[in-house]
Amino acid sequence: MNRLSIASGAGRTVREQGTRFVPALALTSISTFVAMVAYAGPLGNATTLAGALHASPGAATWILSSMSVGLAVSLLTAGTLADQAGRRRVFVLGSGVFAAGSVLCALASEPVLFVTGRLVAGVGAAGMIATGLGLVAAVVSAATETTQRTRSAAWWGASMGLGIAAGPLVTGLFDLTTWWQATYWLLAAAGVVVAVVARWCFTETAAHPERRLDLLGAALMTAGFATMLIAMIEARQGDAVVALVCGGVAVVALAAFVVSQKRGRSPMVRPELFRREGFAVATVAAASTGAGVIALMSFACTFLTAGMGLTSLQAALALGLWSFTSAVPAVLSRHLAPRLSGTAQLTIGLAATGAGLLLLTGLGSASTVGRLLPGLLIAGLATGVLNSGLGRQAVATVPAEHAAMGTGVNNTARYLGASIGVTVVTILAAGRSADTAAQFTGWNQVTVLTGIISLAGALSVLVLSRLPSRSN
């Protein structure tokens, strides 16, 4: 009788976890989609925003970069805090902060308030992105753990691709009505809805109040990343003094952060995790993804409108050939998981992405959008495989109690890579004259650069995976 009772109780637990899994995965995917719409939105109507807000060239750069900065400096802190204080609590707080940042953007009539809103929205989005997969992992059934984790990663990757595709389309459509603020009112409403529904969809994870939050590490990391990105952006604007000062502060702060993580009692990042083959591989792959394909596609709409003469909506539709395509293999890749290791998936995804980006080069003033189709489609399919692989490895390569921190590290690497990559791509391509031939030359150069970055990432992943394991 006791055995029957135990078996019955175990069966109920599995069923309850299965019942919670679907809504948890659905809300995680929706929140990621919303965050990516916010991230990618200005890529489609950067010219409209610059004109409406009377932005200088420097302010226009901040309009594009600000949410990346907010994400890059907050993801790891959000993930670490979530593992200590409870993931649902941080997710709900992040949703509310994201909504508040979107309201600031909608109310803005000058660049400073809009950029501030984008920074705040990035901080809030970090709370959602860093905790979503961890909250899903908390309700995964032990009986179907491998299948459900793979399914989670697939839908997470698909929602990311769809969000990046939808962002420029939404802003492009509202450009037709001359009501650009509507995008941000919609995003604010979505943030509020997500925060409310989260209390029903997610189960709060165990809090660990005995663990101290590494405030020094958080401050040093934030200062280091922020000043490094400021230095790069200001260098593009030609302000050498500010760039040098911020660059020096960044070097000192990041060096101090590394020391604090090695010697601190409660570090944000456990140094021994980097001795795990899978964790180091996933981090390198995420950085390569940001500096490669995300950086180029973040600039693509600017080139398509300024260089090829497309409207904002037409450029968004062209970019959608990459981003919408990436959603398909992200969903289908779960069928490959039993036959393909996470490392192999990342290697294949990065290599194929690099090949697709290299196909985008060689354009001339007589080229049409049709010339871009093969490269966009190949890069899109490969990015979908890559995104689902990153989501899969971010959670699978860390202990369950550090799932949010693992996702935070992975996404920090992605968006830090993206922030650096976008700045470099912009300097090389957009820093040229308004002459059409010069713009095409700049595009051809950055497609080769980002393609090489992706291929180098694939090679690095392959080499790291073959090194002897140093995990304990």
XYZ file of C-alpha atoms in Angstrom:
472
model
C 0.000 0.000 0.000
C 2.816 2.377 0.859
C 4.467 1.637 -2.461
C 1.203 2.360 -4.252
C 0.845 5.639 -2.369
C 4.387 6.668 -3.215
C 3.870 5.759 -6.866
C 0.585 7.666 -6.937
C 2.209 10.716 -5.370
C 5.079 10.586 -7.850
C 2.591 10.332 -10.688
C 0.718 13.399 -9.470
C 3.992 15.324 -9.216
C 4.927 14.455 -12.794
C 1.457 15.442 -14.026
C 1.556 18.729 -12.103
C 4.973 19.539 -13.520
C 3.753 18.696 -17.008
C 0.718 20.949 -16.533
C 2.891 23.861 -15.401
C 5.505 23.315 -18.088
C 3.364 24.470 -21.029
C 2.213 27.845 -19.611
C 5.691 28.516 -18.199
C 7.287 27.876 -21.589
C 4.606 29.932 -23.360
C 5.128 32.990 -21.137
C 8.916 32.696 -21.348
C 8.685 32.634 -25.144
C 6.242 35.571 -25.208
C 8.382 37.674 -22.864
C 11.486 36.968 -24.957
C 9.543 37.921 -28.086
C 8.428 41.213 -26.494
C 11.974 42.025 -25.329
C 13.356 41.381 -28.822
C 10.660 43.545 -30.445
C 11.814 46.372 -28.183
C 15.470 45.629 -28.935
C 15.053 45.528 -32.722
C 12.354 48.174 -33.162
C 14.618 51.218 -33.698
C 16.624 49.302 -36.284
C 13.680 49.732 -38.643
C 12.963 53.426 -38.169
C 16.227 54.950 -36.955
C 15.907 57.801 -39.454
C 12.385 58.639 -38.278
C 13.424 58.623 -34.612
C 16.463 60.815 -35.247
C 14.300 63.383 -37.035
C 11.425 63.314 -34.527
C 13.749 63.672 -31.543
C 16.082 66.185 -33.270
C 18.996 63.889 -32.514
C 22.589 64.739 -33.350
C 24.761 62.017 -34.964
C 26.093 61.088 -31.525
C 22.603 60.901 -30.025
C 21.452 58.789 -32.983
C 24.190 56.274 -32.159
C 22.989 56.120 -28.557
C 19.414 55.558 -29.712
C 20.555 52.350 -31.441
C 23.012 51.245 -28.751
C 21.261 52.118 -25.503
C 19.152 48.995 -25.004
C 22.163 46.783 -25.784
C 24.049 48.628 -23.058
C 21.183 48.152 -20.581
C 21.057 44.431 -21.361
C 24.810 43.887 -21.319
C 25.382 45.509 -17.924
C 22.320 43.950 -16.221
C 21.917 40.359 -17.395
C 24.508 38.766 -15.147
C 23.404 40.753 -12.100
C 19.774 39.819 -12.772
C 20.638 36.136 -13.148
C 22.693 36.028 -9.972
C 20.043 37.928 -7.993
C 17.351 35.576 -9.303
C 19.202 32.475 -8.102
C 19.503 34.069 -4.661
C 16.165 35.854 -4.160
C 13.802 33.824 -6.375
C 13.498 33.800 -10.154
C 9.809 34.675 -10.396
C 10.313 37.706 -8.169
C 13.079 39.026 -10.441
C 11.084 38.195 -13.590
C 8.050 40.170 -12.366
C 10.215 43.095 -11.272
C 11.993 43.069 -14.624
C 8.682 43.122 -16.502
C 7.575 46.166 -14.533
C 10.862 47.992 -15.124
C 10.638 47.144 -18.833
C 7.131 48.659 -18.969
C 8.320 51.816 -17.192
C 11.217 52.232 -19.627
C 8.852 51.841 -22.576
C 6.604 54.573 -21.164
C 9.594 56.922 -20.958
C 10.337 56.217 -24.631
C 6.725 56.916 -25.612
C 6.741 60.242 -23.758
C 10.116 61.388 -25.072
C 10.397 64.469 -27.256
C 14.200 64.732 -27.135
C 17.053 62.188 -27.239
C 18.084 62.173 -23.555
C 14.714 60.958 -22.262
C 14.369 58.403 -25.082
C 17.858 56.984 -24.482
C 17.158 56.869 -20.741
C 13.962 54.939 -21.456
C 15.854 52.476 -23.662
C 18.469 51.934 -20.947
C 15.745 51.304 -18.352
C 13.886 48.973 -20.724
C 17.143 47.065 -21.275
C 17.593 46.608 -17.523
C 14.014 45.346 -17.240
C 14.366 43.028 -20.222
C 17.463 41.563 -18.565
C 15.297 40.493 -15.633
C 12.952 38.625 -17.982
C 15.581 37.062 -20.234
C 17.927 35.941 -17.446
C 15.172 34.149 -15.502
C 12.793 32.755 -18.143
C 14.568 29.507 -19.014
C 15.439 28.941 -15.364
C 11.759 29.228 -14.395
C 10.851 26.714 -17.082
C 13.630 24.381 -15.917
C 12.162 24.490 -12.400
C 8.965 22.747 -13.576
C 10.597 20.252 -15.929
C 9.579 16.699 -15.138
C 12.446 14.372 -14.239
C 10.856 11.684 -16.425
C 11.042 13.843 -19.567
C 13.863 16.202 -18.634
C 15.907 15.898 -21.834
C 12.896 16.304 -24.141
C 11.450 19.270 -22.270
C 14.768 21.112 -21.968
C 15.332 20.706 -25.695
C 11.798 21.881 -26.426
C 12.311 24.924 -24.185
C 15.515 25.899 -25.954
C 13.858 25.477 -29.362
C 10.892 27.732 -28.608
C 13.119 30.257 -26.836
C 15.324 30.484 -29.929
C 12.277 30.789 -32.193
C 10.753 33.582 -30.110
C 14.031 35.481 -30.253
C 14.132 35.270 -34.051
C 10.476 36.226 -34.417
C 10.883 39.183 -32.060
C 13.859 40.550 -33.973
C 11.851 40.150 -37.184
C 8.713 41.786 -35.817
C 10.422 44.812 -34.226
C 11.385 46.618 -37.454
C 8.074 45.610 -39.049
C 6.048 47.134 -36.215
C 8.003 50.388 -36.269
C 7.886 50.454 -40.070
C 4.107 50.088 -40.064
C 3.650 52.851 -37.499
C 5.952 55.031 -39.612
C 3.176 54.997 -42.206
C 0.853 56.646 -39.667
C 3.538 59.067 -38.363
C 2.805 57.757 -34.836
C 6.122 56.204 -33.820
C 5.214 56.411 -30.112
C 2.555 53.697 -30.562
C 5.232 50.978 -30.556
C 6.351 51.927 -27.065
C 2.833 52.206 -25.643
C 2.205 48.666 -26.919
C 5.451 47.445 -25.366
C 4.556 49.074 -22.040
C 1.171 47.346 -22.046
C 2.823 44.021 -22.909
C 5.246 44.400 -19.998
C 2.385 44.957 -17.542
C 0.446 41.948 -18.861
C 3.506 39.706 -18.659
C 4.148 40.793 -15.049
C 0.561 39.991 -14.038
C 0.356 36.633 -15.821
C 3.753 35.548 -14.458
C 2.283 35.051 -10.989
C -0.009 32.377 -12.414
C 2.313 30.725 -14.944
C 5.474 30.433 -12.876
C 6.281 28.665 -9.641
C 8.632 30.618 -7.397
C 12.010 28.952 -7.074
C 13.700 28.514 -3.746
C 15.338 31.640 -2.419
C 18.734 31.439 -0.753
C 18.894 34.442 1.586
C 22.059 33.051 3.163
C 23.889 33.819 -0.079
C 25.159 37.369 -0.178
C 24.694 39.449 -3.295
C 28.069 40.442 -4.698
C 27.452 44.194 -4.730
C 31.108 45.006 -5.373
C 31.245 42.613 -8.329
C 28.003 44.007 -9.740
C 29.271 47.581 -9.449
C 32.638 46.801 -11.023
C 31.118 44.814 -13.885
C 28.516 47.488 -14.621
C 31.111 50.260 -14.521
C 33.521 48.292 -16.701
C 31.027 47.311 -19.393
C 29.306 50.705 -19.457
C 32.507 52.747 -19.729
C 33.926 50.391 -22.368
C 30.850 50.840 -24.546
C 30.834 54.602 -23.947
C 34.498 54.737 -24.970
C 33.773 52.955 -28.243
C 30.769 55.114 -29.077
C 32.576 58.354 -28.223
C 35.618 57.247 -30.227
C 33.369 57.015 -33.270
C 32.194 60.573 -32.619
C 35.798 61.770 -32.525
C 35.945 62.719 -28.823
C 39.367 61.218 -28.082
C 39.628 62.575 -24.523
C 36.358 61.045 -23.318
C 37.131 57.811 -25.179
C 40.578 57.475 -23.572
C 39.341 58.287 -20.061
C 36.412 55.872 -20.294
C 38.639 53.219 -21.848
C 41.087 53.495 -18.956
C 38.294 53.286 -16.390
C 36.912 50.220 -18.195
C 40.252 48.381 -18.095
C 40.718 49.072 -14.372
C 37.113 48.176 -13.469
C 37.061 44.918 -15.438
C 40.444 43.854 -14.065
C 39.171 44.540 -10.536
C 36.010 42.563 -11.345
C 38.059 39.499 -12.336
C 40.062 39.720 -9.111
C 36.900 40.114 -7.035
C 35.352 37.015 -8.592
C 38.423 34.926 -7.806
C 38.768 36.105 -4.215
C 35.209 36.985 -3.161
C 33.161 34.740 -0.866
C 29.957 35.046 -2.925
C 31.046 35.835 -6.489
C 28.524 36.667 -9.202
C 30.241 34.197 -11.514
C 31.667 31.038 -10.040
C 35.163 30.842 -11.629
C 35.126 27.037 -11.603
C 32.241 27.034 -14.077
C 34.621 28.176 -16.805
C 36.527 24.957 -16.279
C 33.455 23.146 -17.540
C 33.894 22.490 -21.238
C 30.233 23.116 -22.136
C 29.962 26.376 -20.181
C 33.077 27.919 -21.750
C 31.986 26.748 -25.210
C 28.499 28.262 -24.827
C 29.960 31.580 -23.629
C 32.348 31.836 -26.595
C 29.563 30.893 -29.011
C 27.254 33.559 -27.544
C 29.896 36.285 -27.875
C 30.598 35.235 -31.468
C 26.876 35.343 -32.258
C 26.577 38.890 -30.924
C 29.710 40.227 -32.599
C 28.912 38.459 -35.862
C 25.385 38.001 -37.159
C 23.546 40.223 -34.645
C 25.966 43.100 -35.225
C 25.593 42.948 -39.006
C 21.811 42.557 -38.982
C 21.510 45.450 -36.533
C 23.116 47.651 -39.191
C 21.378 46.046 -42.188
C 18.264 48.264 -42.168
C 20.428 51.385 -42.123
C 22.293 50.189 -45.211
C 19.122 49.086 -46.986
C 17.490 52.488 -46.523
C 20.510 54.753 -47.004
C 22.455 52.680 -49.513
C 19.805 50.816 -51.494
C 17.035 53.406 -51.192
C 14.365 51.222 -49.549
C 11.670 52.551 -47.227
C 11.726 51.572 -43.542
C 8.985 48.998 -44.134
C 10.684 47.529 -47.197
C 13.980 47.249 -45.317
C 12.206 45.533 -42.415
C 10.606 43.028 -44.793
C 13.993 42.279 -46.353
C 15.564 41.786 -42.918
C 12.640 39.499 -42.107
C 14.004 37.003 -44.622
C 16.759 36.389 -42.061
C 14.901 36.782 -38.774
C 11.663 34.998 -39.672
C 13.616 32.187 -41.297
C 15.589 31.713 -38.086
C 12.404 30.793 -36.205
C 11.768 27.644 -38.270
C 14.927 25.630 -37.518
C 14.847 26.866 -33.914
C 11.573 24.994 -33.427
C 12.526 21.974 -35.517
C 16.005 21.614 -33.996
C 14.552 19.796 -30.990
C 14.268 16.736 -33.225
C 18.039 16.881 -33.797
C 18.938 17.027 -30.114
C 18.977 13.250 -29.500
C 21.421 12.858 -32.410
C 23.451 16.053 -32.029
C 25.406 17.258 -29.011
C 25.059 20.856 -27.867
C 28.642 21.618 -28.888
C 28.115 20.164 -32.366
C 24.947 22.227 -32.761
C 26.807 25.430 -31.874
C 29.693 24.619 -34.211
C 27.408 23.878 -37.156
C 25.268 26.947 -36.440
C 28.222 29.344 -36.288
C 29.934 27.875 -39.364
C 26.773 28.002 -41.495
C 25.987 31.515 -40.226
C 29.449 32.659 -41.281
C 28.947 31.156 -44.734
C 25.621 32.968 -45.088
C 27.140 36.313 -44.075
C 29.960 35.931 -46.591
C 27.352 35.436 -49.325
C 26.062 38.948 -48.564
C 29.266 40.587 -49.763
C 30.198 41.646 -53.277
C 27.374 44.172 -53.760
C 27.605 47.086 -56.181
C 25.472 50.141 -56.923
C 23.469 48.137 -59.484
C 22.680 45.301 -57.039
C 19.092 44.616 -55.979
C 17.631 43.078 -52.842
C 17.346 39.781 -54.714
C 21.127 39.506 -54.579
C 20.868 39.260 -50.788
C 18.329 36.416 -50.720
C 20.681 33.390 -50.622
C 22.841 34.841 -47.846
C 19.879 36.013 -45.743
C 18.107 32.658 -45.999
C 21.218 30.596 -45.158
C 22.186 32.913 -42.303
C 18.600 32.817 -41.020
C 18.378 29.029 -40.985
C 21.770 28.760 -39.314
C 20.950 31.440 -36.717
C 17.862 29.468 -35.710
C 19.976 26.379 -35.063
C 22.459 28.553 -33.174
C 19.867 30.308 -30.994
C 18.266 27.059 -29.843
C 21.722 25.612 -29.157
C 22.648 28.605 -27.013
C 19.427 28.331 -25.016
C 20.004 24.608 -24.575
C 23.606 24.957 -23.369
C 23.026 28.013 -21.169
C 20.934 25.918 -18.765
C 22.412 22.449 -19.340
C 26.016 23.423 -18.548
C 25.440 24.776 -15.029
C 24.050 23.207 -11.837
C 20.261 23.515 -11.564
C 20.489 25.992 -8.681
C 22.507 28.367 -10.891
C 20.310 28.151 -14.019
C 19.473 31.866 -14.054
C 23.121 32.802 -13.585
C 24.062 30.510 -16.480
C 21.495 32.171 -18.731
C 22.692 35.575 -17.527
C 26.326 34.848 -18.402
C 25.366 33.470 -21.811
C 23.201 36.429 -22.739
C 25.679 38.926 -21.283
C 28.276 37.510 -23.658
C 25.793 37.740 -26.540
C 24.780 41.375 -25.976
C 28.225 42.557 -24.998
C 29.461 41.035 -28.252
C 26.562 42.693 -30.067
C 27.286 46.105 -28.524
C 30.942 45.942 -29.502
C 30.130 44.486 -32.915
C 27.492 47.089 -33.772
C 29.889 49.882 -32.844
C 32.700 48.438 -34.967
C 30.374 47.773 -37.916
C 28.974 51.294 -37.697
C 32.433 52.843 -37.564
C 33.589 50.876 -40.609
C 30.439 51.225 -42.717
C 28.362 54.212 -41.633
C 31.412 56.348 -40.952
C 31.956 56.712 -44.685
C 30.720 59.516 -46.904
C 27.185 59.699 -48.228
C 28.456 58.599 -51.635
C 26.590 55.466 -52.726
C 29.722 53.652 -53.902
C 31.387 54.268 -50.515
C 28.367 52.871 -48.675
C 28.468 49.673 -50.746
C 32.194 49.368 -50.091
C 31.577 49.709 -46.360
C 28.837 47.065 -46.475
C 31.056 44.612 -48.322
C 33.803 45.067 -45.754
C 31.613 44.505 -42.700
C 29.934 41.422 -44.194
C 33.357 39.857 -44.627
C 34.384 40.904 -41.099
C 31.274 39.492 -39.399
C 31.439 36.341 -41.511
C 35.014 35.756 -40.386
C 34.024 36.397 -36.748
C 31.338 33.699 -37.019
C 33.720 31.207 -38.635
C 36.371 31.978 -36.008
C 33.736 31.374 -33.323
C 32.942 27.977 -34.838
C 36.646 27.067 -34.865
C 37.062 28.232 -31.250
C 34.098 26.128 -30.130
C 35.538 23.103 -31.897
C 38.984 23.583 -30.337
C 37.602 24.157 -26.824
C 35.426 21.061 -27.075
C 38.501 18.928 -27.799
C 40.533 20.174 -24.848
C 40.762 17.846 -21.820
C 37.931 18.511 -19.372
C 39.009 20.442 -16.277
C 35.715 20.224 -14.401
C 35.716 18.706 -10.955
